[in-house]
Coordinates of C-alpha atoms and ligand atoms in Angstrom, one line a residue:
M1 CA 7.8 -5.1 -15.6
S2 CA 4.1 -4.9 -16.3
V3 CA 1.6 -3.0 -18.6
L4 CA -0.7 -0.4 -17.1
V5 CA -3.9 0.9 -18.8
Y6 CA -5.9 3.9 -17.8
T7 CA -9.6 3.3 -18.0
E8 CA -12.2 6.1 -18.5
H9 CA -15.7 6.3 -17.2
A10 CA -18.6 8.6 -17.5
E11 CA -20.7 9.1 -14.4
G12 CA -19.4 5.9 -12.9
K13 CA -19.9 3.7 -16.0
F14 CA -16.9 2.5 -18.0
K15 CA -16.8 3.8 -21.5
K16 CA -16.4 1.3 -24.4
S17 CA -12.9 2.7 -24.9
S18 CA -12.0 1.3 -21.4
F19 CA -12.8 -2.2 -22.5
E20 CA -10.8 -1.6 -25.7
V21 CA -7.7 -0.4 -23.8
V22 CA -7.9 -3.3 -21.3
S23 CA -8.3 -5.8 -24.2
Y24 CA -5.4 -4.2 -26.0
G25 CA -3.2 -4.0 -22.9
A26 CA -3.9 -7.7 -22.1
A27 CA -2.6 -8.6 -25.6
V28 CA 0.5 -6.4 -25.2
A29 CA 1.1 -8.0 -21.8
Q30 CA 0.8 -11.4 -23.3
Q31 CA 3.3 -10.5 -26.1
L32 CA 5.8 -9.3 -23.5
G33 CA 5.2 -12.2 -21.1
T34 CA 4.0 -10.0 -18.3
N35 CA 0.8 -9.0 -16.5
L36 CA -1.7 -6.2 -17.0
V37 CA -2.8 -3.7 -14.4
A38 CA -5.9 -1.5 -15.1
L39 CA -6.3 1.9 -13.3
S40 CA -9.6 3.5 -12.6
I41 CA -9.8 7.0 -11.1
G42 CA -13.0 8.5 -9.6
N43 CA -16.2 6.9 -8.3
V44 CA -17.1 3.7 -10.1
A45 CA -19.7 1.3 -8.8
S46 CA -18.4 -2.2 -7.8
D47 CA -20.5 -4.0 -10.4
E48 CA -18.8 -1.9 -13.1
L49 CA -15.4 -2.8 -11.7
N50 CA -16.4 -6.5 -11.6
K51 CA -17.4 -6.2 -15.3
L52 CA -14.1 -4.7 -16.2
A53 CA -12.3 -7.5 -14.3
H54 CA -13.1 -10.0 -17.2
Y55 CA -11.0 -8.4 -19.9
G56 CA -7.5 -9.7 -19.1
A57 CA -6.1 -7.5 -16.3
S58 CA -4.7 -9.3 -13.3
K59 CA -5.3 -6.3 -11.1
I60 CA -7.5 -3.2 -11.1
L61 CA -6.3 -0.3 -9.1
T62 CA -9.0 2.1 -7.9
V63 CA -8.5 5.6 -6.8
S64 CA -11.7 6.7 -5.2
E65 CA -11.0 9.6 -2.8
D66 CA -13.2 12.6 -3.2
A67 CA -10.3 14.8 -4.6
Y68 CA -10.3 12.7 -7.8
K69 CA -14.0 12.7 -8.2
S70 CA -13.9 15.0 -11.2
F71 CA -11.4 14.8 -14.1
V72 CA -8.4 17.1 -13.6
N73 CA -5.8 16.6 -16.3
Q74 CA -2.7 17.5 -14.2
A75 CA -3.8 15.4 -11.2
Y76 CA -4.9 12.4 -13.2
G77 CA -1.6 12.5 -15.2
A78 CA 0.3 12.4 -11.9
V79 CA -1.8 9.5 -10.6
I80 CA -1.3 7.5 -13.7
A81 CA 2.4 8.0 -13.6
Q82 CA 2.6 7.1 -9.9
A83 CA 0.5 3.9 -10.6
A84 CA 2.9 3.0 -13.4
Q85 CA 5.9 3.5 -11.1
K86 CA 4.3 1.5 -8.3
E87 CA 3.5 -1.4 -10.6
G88 CA 6.9 -1.2 -12.5
A89 CA 5.0 -0.7 -15.7
N90 CA 7.2 0.1 -18.7
V91 CA 4.2 0.3 -21.1
V92 CA 1.2 2.6 -20.3
V93 CA -1.8 2.4 -22.6
L94 CA -4.6 5.0 -22.8
S95 CA -7.4 5.7 -25.3
A96 CA -6.6 8.5 -27.8
S97 CA -9.9 10.0 -26.6
F98 CA -10.5 13.7 -25.9
S99 CA -9.1 13.3 -22.3
G100 CA -6.6 10.6 -23.2
K101 CA -5.0 13.0 -25.7
G102 CA -4.4 15.5 -22.9
L103 CA -3.2 12.9 -20.4
A104 CA -0.9 10.8 -22.4
P105 CA 1.8 13.4 -23.1
R106 CA 1.8 14.4 -19.4
V107 CA 2.3 10.8 -18.4
A108 CA 5.0 10.4 -20.9
V109 CA 6.9 13.4 -19.6
K110 CA 6.6 12.2 -16.0
L111 CA 7.9 8.7 -16.9
N112 CA 10.5 10.0 -19.3
A113 CA 8.8 7.8 -21.9
A114 CA 8.4 7.8 -25.7
Y115 CA 4.9 8.5 -26.7
V116 CA 2.9 7.3 -29.7
D117 CA -0.5 8.9 -30.3
G118 CA -3.2 7.2 -32.4
A119 CA -1.9 3.6 -32.5
V120 CA -4.1 1.4 -34.6
S121 CA -2.8 -2.0 -34.0
L122 CA -0.8 -4.1 -31.5
P123 CA 2.9 -3.4 -31.3
D124 CA 5.3 -5.7 -33.3
T125 CA 7.7 -7.0 -30.7
S126 CA 9.5 -9.5 -33.0
N127 CA 12.4 -7.2 -33.4
G128 CA 12.3 -4.3 -30.9
F129 CA 9.0 -2.4 -30.3
M130 CA 7.2 -1.1 -33.4
V131 CA 3.8 0.6 -33.2
R132 CA 1.6 1.5 -36.2
K133 CA -0.3 4.7 -36.1
G134 CA -2.4 6.8 -38.4
A135 CA -0.6 9.7 -40.2
F136 CA -1.5 12.6 -42.4
S137 CA -5.1 12.8 -41.1
G138 CA -5.7 9.1 -41.7
K139 CA -4.4 9.0 -45.3
A140 CA -1.3 6.9 -44.4
F141 CA 0.2 4.8 -41.6
A142 CA 3.5 5.3 -39.8
D143 CA 5.4 2.5 -38.2
V144 CA 7.1 4.0 -35.2
S145 CA 10.0 2.2 -33.5
I146 CA 10.2 2.9 -29.8
T147 CA 13.6 2.4 -28.3
S148 CA 13.1 4.0 -24.8
K149 CA 12.6 1.8 -21.8
N150 CA 9.3 3.4 -20.9
K151 CA 6.5 3.7 -23.5
V152 CA 3.2 5.5 -23.6
I153 CA 0.7 4.5 -26.3
A154 CA -2.6 6.2 -26.9
I155 CA -4.8 3.9 -29.1
M156 CA -7.4 5.2 -31.5
P157 CA -11.0 4.5 -30.3
N158 CA -12.6 1.6 -32.2
S159 CA -9.3 0.4 -33.5
Y160 CA -9.0 -2.7 -31.3
K161 CA -11.7 -5.2 -30.5
V162 CA -13.0 -5.9 -27.1
V163 CA -12.1 -9.4 -26.0
E164 CA -13.3 -11.2 -22.8
N165 CA -10.6 -13.1 -21.0
S166 CA -10.7 -16.0 -18.5
Q167 CA -8.4 -14.2 -16.2
I168 CA -10.3 -12.3 -13.5
A169 CA -8.7 -9.2 -12.0
N170 CA -8.3 -8.6 -8.3
I171 CA -9.6 -5.1 -7.3
E172 CA -7.3 -3.1 -5.0
S173 CA -7.5 0.5 -3.9
F174 CA -4.6 2.8 -4.5
V175 CA -3.9 6.0 -2.6
P176 CA -1.6 8.3 -4.7
T177 CA 0.3 11.3 -3.4
T178 CA -0.6 14.5 -5.2
G179 CA 0.1 18.1 -4.2
S180 CA -1.7 21.4 -4.6
N181 CA 0.4 21.9 -7.9
D182 CA -1.5 19.0 -9.4
F183 CA -4.8 20.7 -8.7
A184 CA -3.9 24.2 -10.1
A185 CA -6.9 23.9 -12.3
M186 CA -9.9 22.3 -10.8
V187 CA -13.4 21.3 -11.9
K188 CA -15.8 22.8 -9.4
D189 CA -19.0 21.6 -11.0
I190 CA -20.2 19.9 -14.1
V191 CA -23.5 21.1 -15.6
R192 CA -24.8 19.0 -18.5
A193 CA -25.6 21.2 -21.4
S194 CA -27.9 18.5 -22.8
D195 CA -28.8 14.8 -22.5
K196 CA -27.4 14.2 -26.0
V197 CA -24.8 11.6 -26.7
S198 CA -21.3 13.1 -26.5
L199 CA -19.8 13.5 -30.0
P200 CA -16.2 12.4 -29.3
D201 CA -17.3 9.2 -27.6
A202 CA -20.3 8.4 -29.8
E203 CA -20.5 5.0 -31.4
I204 CA -22.9 6.3 -34.1
V205 CA -22.8 9.8 -35.6
V206 CA -25.4 11.4 -37.8
S207 CA -23.8 14.4 -39.6
G208 CA -25.3 17.0 -41.9
G209 CA -23.7 19.4 -44.4
R210 CA -24.6 22.4 -46.5
G211 CA -26.9 20.1 -48.7
L212 CA -29.5 20.4 -45.9
K213 CA -30.0 24.1 -47.0
G214 CA -30.6 25.6 -43.6
P215 CA -30.9 25.1 -39.8
E216 CA -34.7 24.7 -40.0
N217 CA -34.1 21.3 -41.7
W218 CA -32.1 19.7 -38.9
G219 CA -35.2 18.2 -37.3
M220 CA -34.9 15.0 -39.4
V221 CA -31.1 14.8 -38.6
E222 CA -31.9 15.0 -34.9
E223 CA -34.8 12.5 -35.1
L224 CA -32.6 10.0 -37.0
A225 CA -29.8 10.5 -34.4
Q226 CA -32.2 10.0 -31.5
L227 CA -33.7 6.8 -33.0
L228 CA -30.2 5.4 -33.4
G229 CA -28.8 6.6 -30.1
A230 CA -26.3 8.7 -32.1
A231 CA -24.6 12.0 -31.7
T232 CA -25.2 14.8 -34.2
A233 CA -22.3 16.4 -36.1
C234 CA -21.9 18.8 -39.1
S235 CA -19.5 20.1 -41.6
K236 CA -17.5 23.3 -41.1
P237 CA -19.5 25.6 -43.3
V238 CA -22.6 24.6 -41.4
S239 CA -21.2 25.6 -38.0
D240 CA -19.5 28.7 -39.6
A241 CA -23.0 29.8 -40.7
H242 CA -24.3 29.2 -37.2
W243 CA -26.8 26.6 -38.4
R244 CA -25.3 24.3 -35.8
P245 CA -23.0 24.9 -32.7
H246 CA -19.2 24.7 -33.3
S247 CA -19.1 21.8 -30.9
E248 CA -20.6 19.7 -33.7
H249 CA -18.0 20.6 -36.3
V250 CA -16.0 17.6 -37.4
G251 CA -12.9 17.4 -39.6
Q252 CA -9.4 18.6 -39.8
T253 CA -10.1 21.8 -37.9
G254 CA -12.9 20.4 -35.8
I255 CA -13.4 17.2 -33.7
A256 CA -12.0 14.0 -35.0
V257 CA -14.4 11.1 -34.6
S258 CA -14.1 7.4 -35.2
P259 CA -17.5 5.9 -34.5
N260 CA -18.7 2.4 -35.6
L261 CA -21.1 4.1 -37.9
Y262 CA -20.9 7.6 -39.5
I263 CA -23.9 8.8 -41.6
A264 CA -23.1 11.8 -43.8
I265 CA -26.1 13.6 -45.2
G266 CA -25.6 16.3 -47.8
I267 CA -21.9 16.6 -47.2
S268 CA -19.6 16.7 -50.2
G269 CA -16.6 14.8 -48.6
A270 CA -13.9 17.5 -48.9
I271 CA -10.5 16.3 -47.8
Q272 CA -10.6 18.5 -44.7
H273 CA -13.9 16.9 -43.7
L274 CA -12.7 13.3 -44.4
A275 CA -9.6 14.0 -42.2
G276 CA -11.8 13.9 -39.1
V277 CA -14.1 11.1 -40.0
S278 CA -12.3 8.6 -42.2
S279 CA -11.3 6.3 -39.4
S280 CA -15.0 5.5 -38.8
K281 CA -15.7 1.8 -39.1
V282 CA -18.6 2.1 -41.5
I283 CA -19.4 5.2 -43.5
V284 CA -22.9 5.7 -45.1
V285 CA -23.2 8.7 -47.5
I286 CA -26.5 10.2 -48.6
N287 CA -25.9 12.7 -51.4
K288 CA -27.9 13.7 -54.5
D289 CA -24.8 14.1 -56.6
P290 CA -23.4 10.6 -57.7
E291 CA -20.0 12.3 -58.3
A292 CA -19.7 13.6 -54.7
P293 CA -16.2 12.7 -53.5
F294 CA -17.6 11.3 -50.3
F295 CA -18.8 8.2 -52.1
K296 CA -15.2 7.2 -52.7
A297 CA -14.7 6.9 -48.9
A298 CA -18.2 5.3 -48.3
D299 CA -19.0 1.7 -47.4
Y300 CA -22.6 2.3 -48.4
G301 CA -23.9 5.1 -50.6
I302 CA -27.4 6.3 -51.3
V303 CA -27.7 8.6 -54.3
G304 CA -30.8 10.7 -53.6
D305 CA -32.3 13.8 -52.2
A306 CA -31.8 13.9 -48.4
F307 CA -35.3 15.3 -48.0
E308 CA -36.7 12.1 -49.5
V309 CA -34.2 9.6 -48.2
V310 CA -33.9 10.6 -44.6
P311 CA -37.7 10.6 -43.8
Q312 CA -37.9 7.1 -45.4
L313 CA -35.0 5.9 -43.3
I314 CA -36.6 7.3 -40.2
S315 CA -39.9 5.5 -40.9
A316 CA -38.1 2.3 -41.8
I317 CA -36.2 2.4 -38.4
K318 CA -39.4 3.2 -36.5
E319 CA -41.2 0.2 -38.2
F320 CA -38.2 -2.1 -37.5
K321 CA -38.2 -1.0 -33.8
A322 CA -42.0 -1.4 -33.5
V323 CA -41.8 -5.0 -34.9
N324 CA -38.7 -5.9 -32.8
A325 CA -39.7 -4.1 -29.5
Ligands
FAD401 C1 -7.9 24.9 -44.0 C2 -9.3 24.3 -44.1 C3 -9.8 23.6 -43.1 C4 -11.1 23.0 -43.2 N1 -11.6 22.3 -42.2 C5 -12.7 21.6 -42.4 C6 -13.3 20.8 -41.4 O1 -12.6 20.6 -40.3 N2 -14.5 20.2 -41.6 C7 -15.2 20.4 -42.7 O2 -16.3 19.8 -42.8 N3 -14.7 21.2 -43.6 C8 -13.6 21.9 -43.5 N4 -13.1 22.7 -44.5 C9 -14.1 23.1 -45.6 C10 -14.1 22.0 -46.7 O3 -13.0 22.3 -47.6 C11 -15.4 22.0 -47.4 O4 -15.6 23.3 -47.9 C12 -16.6 21.6 -46.5 O5 -16.3 20.4 -45.9 C13 -17.8 21.5 -47.4 O6 -18.9 21.3 -46.5 P1 -20.2 20.6 -47.1 O7 -19.9 19.3 -47.7 O8 -21.2 20.7 -46.0 O9 -20.8 21.6 -48.2 P2 -20.7 21.5 -49.8 O10 -19.3 21.4 -50.3 O11 -21.4 22.7 -50.3 O12 -21.5 20.2 -50.2 C14 -22.8 20.0 -50.0 C15 -23.1 18.6 -50.6 O13 -24.5 18.4 -50.4 C16 -25.0 17.8 -51.5 N5 -26.5 18.1 -51.6 C17 -27.0 19.3 -51.9 N6 -28.4 19.2 -51.8 C18 -28.6 17.9 -51.4 C19 -29.8 17.2 -51.1 N7 -31.0 17.8 -51.2 N8 -29.8 15.9 -50.7 C20 -28.5 15.3 -50.6 N9 -27.4 15.9 -50.9 C21 -27.4 17.2 -51.3 C22 -24.3 18.3 -52.7 O14 -24.3 17.4 -53.8 C23 -22.9 18.5 -52.1 O15 -22.1 17.3 -52.2 C24 -11.9 23.3 -44.4 C25 -11.3 24.1 -45.4 C26 -10.1 24.6 -45.3 C27 -9.5 25.4 -46.4

């Protein structure tokens, strides 16, 4: 028996979620008295693999043939399941990221496993195997008892801390067997639409709502995001009105994000918006209405006009960066 984690990378660099799943997997393996194997698919530089080797895995399996260069849901699902079988892994951990949410159910079906999506803490193994996950769009928790032999857990990004470990992993290559059926849908080419930070993976998100009055006022949102290395997002009415692209719409019917920092500017904090952002680590709300519901969910609130507050924030950050450059 062992624990297997699937690690994600972007253009050869491991995402933060990969260090989270390895740290989480190492803790689960320790609880179960077994070892952890990490799986990396696609081209990753050896210095990245060496970095990942310090987070508690005893082995990193790398799948680096050209066929797996681009993410293909079906094929990657097959590779993860095969790696789990090869390693005798009963527990497979992935990030509940955009691609993880597509992969995890496929892997669960292939392994005849129970699947928990959106786990927020380590399993309780004192009496069986119980995993806590978010429920009702983050308004409640559900403790899910898994009784099947095989288990697939997708953990919420940012829900588990990254922990270095004295154990250093061996790096081994793994050659899976996949067929043409696994490549029924293939990525031929990836063309970057922009150099902006990708919203689902962003650690900081700067988001604007209807309080910004119109698309012509988004310059300050973009400037603030660029200064912070953040992704931009918006509320639904903003994308419905085509002020911003639909790819930026967060909430119940949009993208769910859980960054370390979510800055909401001129957004009221309707329940459907909160559903997609409430698992953010720190929420900062800028709203001119002190009664705006978003303040109840905020860690920090600024009651004020966005058109005064945001430019001041931008110049303060610029000043800070200039002093600390
Ligand atoms: C089925 C369903 C699904 C939905 N899904 C989503 C979803 O996924 N995501 C989502 O966002 N919404 C969703 N909605 C819509 C949601 O209910 C709200 O209508 C929406 O979130 C409101 O957007 P808003 O906060 O940008 O606008 P508003 O509600 O109009 O709020 C604007 C805010 O800006 C503040 N403001 C105004 N001027 C300024 C200023 N100068 N400076 C600072 N603050 C200012 C106001 O005080 C106000 O709080 C959904 C609704 C339904 C029914």
